[in-house]
Structures are given as C-alpha cells and as structure tokens.
Amino acid sequence: MKMGVHTLADKVRRPCRGADCDMSFIYAFINSEDVARHCREIGHRFTPIQSAYLIDHSYRHTLGEKHRAFQWGTEHMQDEEMLFGSEGRAAVREGRKPETLHCFLQKYMHLQNQCLDEFFDVSESCVYK
C-alpha cells in the first residue's frame, strides 16, 4: 500500500474468510441512518447480492466509491448465481449456467465506466460539448 492512500479494504479490521467476513462498512451504504443503526445493533449480515444492491443504491457515495466497494466484494465475498429475473429463469429452463454476481459486477462497472467515457467525450463527433 502506498503511503497516505486509503482503500476500502483498509476499513476491514480483520482478514476476510468466508462467513467470517467483516462487512461492517456496508452499513454506510444504507440510505436510512435509522435502518443502518438498527441493522448494526442487531448484527444483521447481508448476502453478497443484498450488499451489491445497497452499494449501488446509495445516494451518498460517488461512483468511484461504489466501484471500490464492488471490487472489494468480488475479492472477499462468496460468489452467488443470479437466479432471479427473466434471464436467470431462462438459463435454468434451458440448462445453461446462470450468470454469477462477481461476473455481473465486473460487467456492470465496465458499462458504467464506458458510459462515463462517452458522456465526457469531447471529440468532434460527439453530440454534447
């Protein structure tokens, strides 16, 4: 780690090993402070998919902070098959393996970065300057 640079992983007090993963930082991504406090008090543990949802829907965090949290999740949290939605149900019906959360998050971050790059494009062929 570089001197003076802090990452999301620095907030974890102990190494993450499966169910022993310290996910206390996830409470900061909950939009309601009352709900966050209650979840913290009762020691509620979120699944990886629930955590990804909370991270994505936080209105207090920048896209960079969300991406760092997603990246931390893909490195430290258990991967899950995404069986919900029409694509997940179709995959099961057709005998295909459904997409996993980690794979989805990598694609999602790439798409968001691609959209940002296009939005801030200042070339002659862009629509907005």
GROMACS .gro file of N, CA and C in nm:
model
  387
    1MET      N    1   0.083  -0.118   0.000
    1MET     CA    2   0.000   0.000   0.000
    1MET      C    3   0.088   0.124   0.000
    2LYS      N    4   0.051   0.222  -0.081
    2LYS     CA    5   0.126   0.347  -0.088
    2LYS      C    6   0.101   0.430   0.037
    3MET      N    7   0.198   0.507   0.073
    3MET     CA    8   0.187   0.593   0.190
    3MET      C    9   0.077   0.696   0.169
    4GLY      N   10  -0.015   0.709   0.265
    4GLY     CA   11  -0.119   0.811   0.257
    4GLY      C   12  -0.240   0.773   0.173
    5VAL      N   13  -0.239   0.658   0.107
    5VAL     CA   14  -0.352   0.616   0.025
    5VAL      C   15  -0.435   0.517   0.105
    6HIS      N   16  -0.563   0.545   0.115
    6HIS     CA   17  -0.652   0.456   0.189
    6HIS      C   18  -0.748   0.390   0.093
    7THR      N   19  -0.770   0.263   0.113
    7THR     CA   20  -0.866   0.191   0.030
    7THR      C   21  -0.978   0.141   0.118
    8LEU      N   22  -1.086   0.096   0.053
    8LEU     CA   23  -1.200   0.043   0.126
    8LEU      C   24  -1.157  -0.076   0.211
    9ALA      N   25  -1.063  -0.154   0.160
    9ALA     CA   26  -1.017  -0.272   0.234
    9ALA      C   27  -0.949  -0.232   0.365
   10ASP      N   28  -0.897  -0.109   0.373
   10ASP     CA   29  -0.834  -0.064   0.497
   10ASP      C   30  -0.934  -0.056   0.612
   11LYS      N   31  -1.062  -0.041   0.579
   11LYS     CA   32  -1.165  -0.028   0.682
   11LYS      C   33  -1.199  -0.161   0.746
   12VAL      N   34  -1.155  -0.270   0.687
   12VAL     CA   35  -1.183  -0.402   0.742
   12VAL      C   36  -1.083  -0.429   0.852
   13ARG      N   37  -1.133  -0.466   0.969
   13ARG     CA   38  -1.046  -0.482   1.085
   13ARG      C   39  -0.974  -0.616   1.088
   14ARG      N   40  -1.021  -0.713   1.015
   14ARG     CA   41  -0.958  -0.845   1.018
   14ARG      C   42  -0.969  -0.908   0.881
   15PRO      N   43  -0.885  -1.005   0.852
   15PRO     CA   44  -0.893  -1.069   0.721
   15PRO      C   45  -1.027  -1.136   0.701
   16CYS      N   46  -1.069  -1.141   0.579
   16CYS     CA   47  -1.200  -1.199   0.546
   16CYS      C   48  -1.183  -1.345   0.507
   17ARG      N   49  -1.259  -1.430   0.571
   17ARG     CA   50  -1.255  -1.572   0.538
   17ARG      C   51  -1.398  -1.625   0.541
   18GLY      N   52  -1.460  -1.635   0.424
   18GLY     CA   53  -1.594  -1.690   0.413
   18GLY      C   54  -1.695  -1.618   0.499
   19ALA      N   55  -1.764  -1.693   0.585
   19ALA     CA   56  -1.869  -1.636   0.669
   19ALA      C   57  -1.812  -1.544   0.777
   20ASP      N   58  -1.680  -1.547   0.797
   20ASP     CA   59  -1.617  -1.464   0.899
   20ASP      C   60  -1.582  -1.325   0.846
   21CYS      N   61  -1.637  -1.291   0.732
   21CYS     CA   62  -1.606  -1.166   0.664
   21CYS      C   63  -1.662  -1.046   0.739
   22ASP      N   64  -1.579  -0.946   0.768
   22ASP     CA   65  -1.623  -0.825   0.836
   22ASP      C   66  -1.680  -0.729   0.732
   23MET      N   67  -1.810  -0.720   0.729
   23MET     CA   68  -1.878  -0.637   0.632
   23MET      C   69  -1.935  -0.511   0.697
   24SER      N   70  -1.879  -0.467   0.808
   24SER     CA   71  -1.936  -0.354   0.880
   24SER      C   72  -1.943  -0.227   0.796
   25PHE      N   73  -1.858  -0.213   0.695
   25PHE     CA   74  -1.862  -0.092   0.613
   25PHE      C   75  -1.991  -0.082   0.532
   26ILE      N   76  -2.061  -0.191   0.512
   26ILE     CA   77  -2.181  -0.190   0.428
   26ILE      C   78  -2.291  -0.103   0.488
   27TYR      N   79  -2.292  -0.088   0.621
   27TYR     CA   80  -2.395  -0.006   0.684
   27TYR      C   81  -2.389   0.140   0.635
   28ALA      N   82  -2.271   0.187   0.598
   28ALA     CA   83  -2.256   0.324   0.549
   28ALA      C   84  -2.325   0.344   0.414
   29PHE      N   85  -2.354   0.235   0.343
   29PHE     CA   86  -2.419   0.245   0.213
   29PHE      C   87  -2.572   0.243   0.224
   30ILE      N   88  -2.625   0.221   0.343
   30ILE     CA   89  -2.770   0.220   0.362
   30ILE      C   90  -2.816   0.365   0.370
   31ASN      N   91  -2.913   0.402   0.287
   31ASN     CA   92  -2.957   0.541   0.278
   31ASN      C   93  -3.024   0.591   0.406
   32SER      N   94  -3.093   0.505   0.477
   32SER     CA   95  -3.159   0.546   0.601
   32SER      C   96  -3.065   0.523   0.719
   33GLU      N   97  -3.032   0.630   0.789
   33GLU     CA   98  -2.944   0.616   0.905
   33GLU      C   99  -3.009   0.534   1.015
   34ASP      N  100  -3.141   0.544   1.031
   34ASP     CA  101  -3.212   0.466   1.133
   34ASP      C  102  -3.205   0.316   1.101
   35VAL      N  103  -3.227   0.282   0.974
   35VAL     CA  104  -3.219   0.140   0.934
   35VAL      C  105  -3.076   0.090   0.950
   36ALA      N  106  -2.979   0.171   0.910
   36ALA     CA  107  -2.839   0.132   0.924
   36ALA      C  108  -2.804   0.107   1.071
   37ARG      N  109  -2.848   0.198   1.158
   37ARG     CA  110  -2.820   0.182   1.302
   37ARG      C  111  -2.885   0.055   1.356
   38HIS      N  112  -3.009   0.030   1.317
   38HIS     CA  113  -3.080  -0.090   1.364
   38HIS      C  114  -3.008  -0.217   1.317
   39CYS      N  115  -2.972  -0.220   1.190
   39CYS     CA  116  -2.902  -0.338   1.136
   39CYS      C  117  -2.769  -0.361   1.207
   40ARG      N  118  -2.698  -0.251   1.235
   40ARG     CA  119  -2.570  -0.261   1.306
   40ARG      C  120  -2.593  -0.314   1.448
   41GLU      N  121  -2.697  -0.262   1.517
   41GLU     CA  122  -2.725  -0.302   1.655
   41GLU      C  123  -2.761  -0.450   1.667
   42ILE      N  124  -2.836  -0.500   1.569
   42ILE     CA  125  -2.876  -0.642   1.577
   42ILE      C  126  -2.773  -0.733   1.509
   43GLY      N  127  -2.670  -0.672   1.449
   43GLY     CA  128  -2.565  -0.750   1.384
   43GLY      C  129  -2.610  -0.818   1.257
   44HIS      N  130  -2.703  -0.753   1.184
   44HIS     CA  131  -2.754  -0.814   1.061
   44HIS      C  132  -2.643  -0.828   0.957
   45ARG      N  133  -2.635  -0.944   0.896
   45ARG     CA  134  -2.535  -0.970   0.792
   45ARG      C  135  -2.607  -0.980   0.658
   46PHE      N  136  -2.562  -0.903   0.562
   46PHE     CA  137  -2.622  -0.902   0.430
   46PHE      C  138  -2.556  -1.005   0.340
   47THR      N  139  -2.635  -1.063   0.250
   47THR     CA  140  -2.580  -1.155   0.150
   47THR      C  141  -2.500  -1.072   0.050
   48PRO      N  142  -2.416  -1.136  -0.030
   48PRO     CA  143  -2.343  -1.060  -0.131
   48PRO      C  144  -2.434  -0.983  -0.227
   49ILE      N  145  -2.545  -1.043  -0.269
   49ILE     CA  146  -2.637  -0.974  -0.360
   49ILE      C  147  -2.704  -0.856  -0.290
   50GLN      N  148  -2.744  -0.874  -0.166
   50GLN     CA  149  -2.802  -0.763  -0.091
   50GLN      C  150  -2.701  -0.650  -0.074
   51SER      N  151  -2.576  -0.687  -0.046
   51SER     CA  152  -2.470  -0.587  -0.030
   51SER      C  153  -2.450  -0.509  -0.160
   52ALA      N  154  -2.448  -0.579  -0.273
   52ALA     CA  155  -2.431  -0.512  -0.402
   52ALA      C  156  -2.547  -0.416  -0.428
   53TYR      N  157  -2.668  -0.455  -0.392
   53TYR     CA  158  -2.784  -0.368  -0.408
   53TYR      C  159  -2.768  -0.241  -0.323
   54LEU      N  160  -2.731  -0.259  -0.196
   54LEU     CA  161  -2.715  -0.143  -0.107
   54LEU      C  162  -2.607  -0.048  -0.159
   55ILE      N  163  -2.497  -0.105  -0.205
   55ILE     CA  164  -2.388  -0.024  -0.259
   55ILE      C  165  -2.437   0.054  -0.380
   56ASP      N  166  -2.504  -0.013  -0.472
   56ASP     CA  167  -2.549   0.050  -0.596
   56ASP      C  168  -2.651   0.160  -0.572
   57HIS      N  169  -2.736   0.144  -0.472
   57HIS     CA  170  -2.845   0.239  -0.449
   57HIS      C  171  -2.812   0.348  -0.347
   58SER      N  172  -2.691   0.353  -0.300
   58SER     CA  173  -2.653   0.458  -0.206
   58SER      C  174  -2.645   0.592  -0.280
   59TYR      N  175  -2.710   0.693  -0.225
   59TYR     CA  176  -2.703   0.824  -0.287
   59TYR      C  177  -2.595   0.912  -0.224
   60ARG      N  178  -2.526   0.860  -0.122
   60ARG     CA  179  -2.422   0.939  -0.056
   60ARG      C  180  -2.281   0.907  -0.106
   61HIS      N  181  -2.267   0.809  -0.194
   61HIS     CA  182  -2.134   0.766  -0.237
   61HIS      C  183  -2.114   0.794  -0.385
   62THR      N  184  -1.991   0.826  -0.418
   62THR     CA  185  -1.956   0.851  -0.558
   62THR      C  186  -1.947   0.718  -0.633
   63LEU      N  187  -1.946   0.727  -0.764
   63LEU     CA  188  -1.932   0.607  -0.845
   63LEU      C  189  -1.800   0.536  -0.815
   64GLY      N  190  -1.695   0.613  -0.794
   64GLY     CA  191  -1.565   0.553  -0.760
   64GLY      C  192  -1.570   0.476  -0.630
   65GLU      N  193  -1.637   0.533  -0.529
   65GLU     CA  194  -1.650   0.463  -0.401
   65GLU      C  195  -1.732   0.336  -0.417
   66LYS      N  196  -1.837   0.343  -0.497
   66LYS     CA  197  -1.919   0.225  -0.522
   66LYS      C  198  -1.837   0.117  -0.593
   67HIS      N  199  -1.759   0.158  -0.692
   67HIS     CA  200  -1.678   0.061  -0.765
   67HIS      C  201  -1.573  -0.003  -0.674
   68ARG      N  202  -1.513   0.074  -0.586
   68ARG     CA  203  -1.417   0.016  -0.491
   68ARG      C  204  -1.487  -0.084  -0.399
   69ALA      N  205  -1.609  -0.053  -0.357
   69ALA     CA  206  -1.685  -0.145  -0.272
   69ALA      C  207  -1.722  -0.272  -0.349
   70PHE      N  208  -1.765  -0.256  -0.475
   70PHE     CA  209  -1.795  -0.373  -0.559
   70PHE      C  210  -1.670  -0.459  -0.575
   71GLN      N  211  -1.556  -0.394  -0.601
   71GLN     CA  212  -1.431  -0.467  -0.621
   71GLN      C  213  -1.392  -0.543  -0.494
   72TRP      N  214  -1.406  -0.477  -0.380
   72TRP     CA  215  -1.377  -0.543  -0.253
   72TRP      C  216  -1.467  -0.665  -0.237
   73GLY      N  217  -1.594  -0.649  -0.272
   73GLY     CA  218  -1.689  -0.760  -0.262
   73GLY      C  219  -1.652  -0.877  -0.350
   74THR      N  220  -1.609  -0.849  -0.473
   74THR     CA  221  -1.572  -0.959  -0.562
   74THR      C  222  -1.445  -1.030  -0.515
   75GLU      N  223  -1.361  -0.959  -0.442
   75GLU     CA  224  -1.237  -1.019  -0.393
   75GLU      C  225  -1.256  -1.093  -0.260
   76HIS      N  226  -1.355  -1.054  -0.180
   76HIS     CA  227  -1.366  -1.108  -0.045
   76HIS      C  228  -1.497  -1.180  -0.014
   77MET      N  229  -1.600  -1.158  -0.091
   77MET     CA  230  -1.729  -1.221  -0.061
   77MET      C  231  -1.753  -1.341  -0.152
   78GLN      N  232  -1.830  -1.432  -0.103
   78GLN     CA  233  -1.862  -1.551  -0.179
   78GLN      C  234  -1.941  -1.513  -0.303
   79ASP      N  235  -1.912  -1.579  -0.414
   79ASP     CA  236  -1.986  -1.556  -0.538
   79ASP      C  237  -2.120  -1.629  -0.532
   80GLU      N  238  -2.221  -1.575  -0.597
   80GLU     CA  239  -2.354  -1.636  -0.599
   80GLU      C  240  -2.406  -1.638  -0.741
   81GLU      N  241  -2.482  -1.742  -0.773
   81GLU     CA  242  -2.551  -1.743  -0.901
   81GLU      C  243  -2.669  -1.649  -0.892
   82MET      N  244  -2.694  -1.578  -1.001
   82MET     CA  245  -2.805  -1.484  -1.005
   82MET      C  246  -2.922  -1.552  -1.074
   83LEU      N  247  -3.011  -1.609  -0.996
   83LEU     CA  248  -3.121  -1.688  -1.049
   83LEU      C  249  -3.250  -1.608  -1.067
   84PHE      N  250  -3.249  -1.481  -1.033
   84PHE     CA  251  -3.370  -1.402  -1.043
   84PHE      C  252  -3.379  -1.333  -1.179
   85GLY      N  253  -3.495  -1.283  -1.211
   85GLY     CA  254  -3.516  -1.213  -1.338
   85GLY      C  255  -3.539  -1.311  -1.451
   86SER      N  256  -3.585  -1.259  -1.562
   86SER     CA  257  -3.620  -1.345  -1.676
   86SER      C  258  -3.497  -1.417  -1.732
   87GLU      N  259  -3.382  -1.351  -1.733
   87GLU     CA  260  -3.260  -1.415  -1.786
   87GLU      C  261  -3.217  -1.532  -1.698
   88GLY      N  262  -3.223  -1.514  -1.567
   88GLY     CA  263  -3.187  -1.622  -1.474
   88GLY      C  264  -3.281  -1.741  -1.486
   89ARG      N  265  -3.410  -1.714  -1.495
   89ARG     CA  266  -3.508  -1.823  -1.510
   89ARG      C  267  -3.491  -1.893  -1.643
   90ALA      N  268  -3.464  -1.816  -1.750
   90ALA     CA  269  -3.444  -1.875  -1.882
   90ALA      C  270  -3.320  -1.965  -1.882
   91ALA      N  271  -3.214  -1.921  -1.817
   91ALA     CA  272  -3.092  -2.002  -1.811
   91ALA      C  273  -3.120  -2.136  -1.744
   92VAL      N  274  -3.193  -2.134  -1.634
   92VAL     CA  275  -3.225  -2.258  -1.562
   92VAL      C  276  -3.311  -2.348  -1.651
   93ARG      N  277  -3.413  -2.289  -1.717
   93ARG     CA  278  -3.502  -2.367  -1.805
   93ARG      C  279  -3.424  -2.432  -1.918
   94GLU      N  280  -3.329  -2.359  -1.974
   94GLU     CA  281  -3.254  -2.407  -2.089
   94GLU      C  282  -3.132  -2.490  -2.050
   95GLY      N  283  -3.111  -2.510  -1.922
   95GLY     CA  284  -2.998  -2.591  -1.876
   95GLY      C  285  -2.864  -2.519  -1.882
   96ARG      N  286  -2.867  -2.387  -1.902
   96ARG     CA  287  -2.743  -2.309  -1.901
   96ARG      C  288  -2.711  -2.267  -1.760
   97LYS      N  289  -2.587  -2.238  -1.738
   97LYS     CA  290  -2.543  -2.189  -1.607
   97LYS      C  291  -2.577  -2.040  -1.599
   98PRO      N  292  -2.651  -1.998  -1.496
   98PRO     CA  293  -2.682  -1.855  -1.484
   98PRO      C  294  -2.557  -1.774  -1.451
   99GLU      N  295  -2.565  -1.645  -1.478
   99GLU     CA  296  -2.453  -1.555  -1.450
   99GLU      C  297  -2.430  -1.546  -1.300
  100THR      N  298  -2.305  -1.523  -1.262
  100THR     CA  299  -2.273  -1.508  -1.120
  100THR      C  300  -2.265  -1.359  -1.086
  101LEU      N  301  -2.278  -1.330  -0.959
  101LEU     CA  302  -2.274  -1.192  -0.911
  101LEU      C  303  -2.140  -1.126  -0.945
  102HIS      N  304  -2.030  -1.195  -0.922
  102HIS     CA  305  -1.899  -1.137  -0.949
  102HIS      C  306  -1.884  -1.099  -1.096
  103CYS      N  307  -1.927  -1.188  -1.184
  103CYS     CA  308  -1.919  -1.162  -1.328
  103CYS      C  309  -2.008  -1.044  -1.364
  104PHE      N  310  -2.129  -1.041  -1.309
  104PHE     CA  311  -2.222  -0.931  -1.335
  104PHE      C  312  -2.163  -0.798  -1.289
  105LEU      N  313  -2.105  -0.794  -1.169
  105LEU     CA  314  -2.050  -0.669  -1.117
  105LEU      C  315  -1.935  -0.618  -1.203
  106GLN      N  316  -1.851  -0.709  -1.252
  106GLN     CA  317  -1.741  -0.667  -1.340
  106GLN      C  318  -1.796  -0.605  -1.468
  107LYS      N  319  -1.898  -0.668  -1.527
  107LYS     CA  320  -1.960  -0.615  -1.649
  107LYS      C  321  -2.029  -0.481  -1.620
  108TYR      N  322  -2.095  -0.473  -1.506
  108TYR     CA  323  -2.169  -0.353  -1.468
  108TYR      C  324  -2.075  -0.234  -1.450
  109MET      N  325  -1.963  -0.257  -1.381
  109MET     CA  326  -1.865  -0.149  -1.363
  109MET      C  327  -1.807  -0.106  -1.497
  110HIS      N  328  -1.779  -0.202  -1.584
  110HIS     CA  329  -1.725  -0.171  -1.717
  110HIS      C  330  -1.825  -0.087  -1.796
  111LEU      N  331  -1.953  -0.124  -1.791
  111LEU     CA  332  -2.056  -0.049  -1.863
  111LEU      C  333  -2.069   0.093  -1.809
  112GLN      N  334  -2.067   0.107  -1.677
  112GLN     CA  335  -2.076   0.241  -1.618
  112GLN      C  336  -1.957   0.328  -1.659
  113ASN      N  337  -1.838   0.271  -1.658
  113ASN     CA  338  -1.719   0.345  -1.699
  113ASN      C  339  -1.726   0.382  -1.847
  114GLN      N  340  -1.776   0.291  -1.928
  114GLN     CA  341  -1.790   0.316  -2.071
  114GLN      C  342  -1.890   0.431  -2.094
  115CYS      N  343  -2.001   0.431  -2.022
  115CYS     CA  344  -2.100   0.539  -2.034
  115CYS      C  345  -2.040   0.673  -1.992
  116LEU      N  346  -1.961   0.674  -1.885
  116LEU     CA  347  -1.895   0.798  -1.842
  116LEU      C  348  -1.797   0.848  -1.947
  117ASP      N  349  -1.721   0.756  -2.005
  117ASP     CA  350  -1.625   0.795  -2.109
  117ASP      C  351  -1.698   0.858  -2.227
  118GLU      N  352  -1.811   0.799  -2.267
  118GLU     CA  353  -1.887   0.853  -2.379
  118GLU      C  354  -1.949   0.988  -2.343
  119PHE      N  355  -1.995   1.002  -2.221
  119PHE     CA  356  -2.056   1.128  -2.179
  119PHE      C  357  -1.955   1.242  -2.181
  120PHE      N  358  -1.833   1.215  -2.138
  120PHE     CA  359  -1.731   1.318  -2.131
  120PHE      C  360  -1.645   1.327  -2.258
  121ASP      N  361  -1.686   1.258  -2.363
  121ASP     CA  362  -1.615   1.261  -2.491
  121ASP      C  363  -1.623   1.402  -2.550
  122VAL      N  364  -1.510   1.459  -2.584
  122VAL     CA  365  -1.509   1.594  -2.640
  122VAL      C  366  -1.454   1.594  -2.783
  123SER      N  367  -1.460   1.480  -2.849
  123SER     CA  368  -1.412   1.474  -2.986
  123SER      C  369  -1.509   1.547  -3.078
  124GLU      N  370  -1.469   1.566  -3.200
  124GLU     CA  371  -1.551   1.638  -3.297
  124GLU      C  372  -1.683   1.566  -3.325
  125SER      N  373  -1.687   1.435  -3.311
  125SER     CA  374  -1.809   1.360  -3.344
  125SER      C  375  -1.908   1.351  -3.229
  126CYS      N  376  -1.874   1.410  -3.115
  126CYS     CA  377  -1.965   1.400  -3.001
  126CYS      C  378  -2.082   1.497  -3.019
  127VAL      N  379  -2.192   1.466  -2.953
  127VAL     CA  380  -2.312   1.548  -2.964
  127VAL      C  381  -2.309   1.662  -2.864
  128TYR      N  382  -2.254   1.638  -2.747
  128TYR     CA  383  -2.256   1.735  -2.638
  128TYR      C  384  -2.115   1.779  -2.604
  129LYS      N  385  -2.095   1.909  -2.594
  129LYS     CA  386  -1.964   1.961  -2.551
  129LYS      C  387  -1.982   2.049  -2.434
   0.00000   0.00000   0.00000
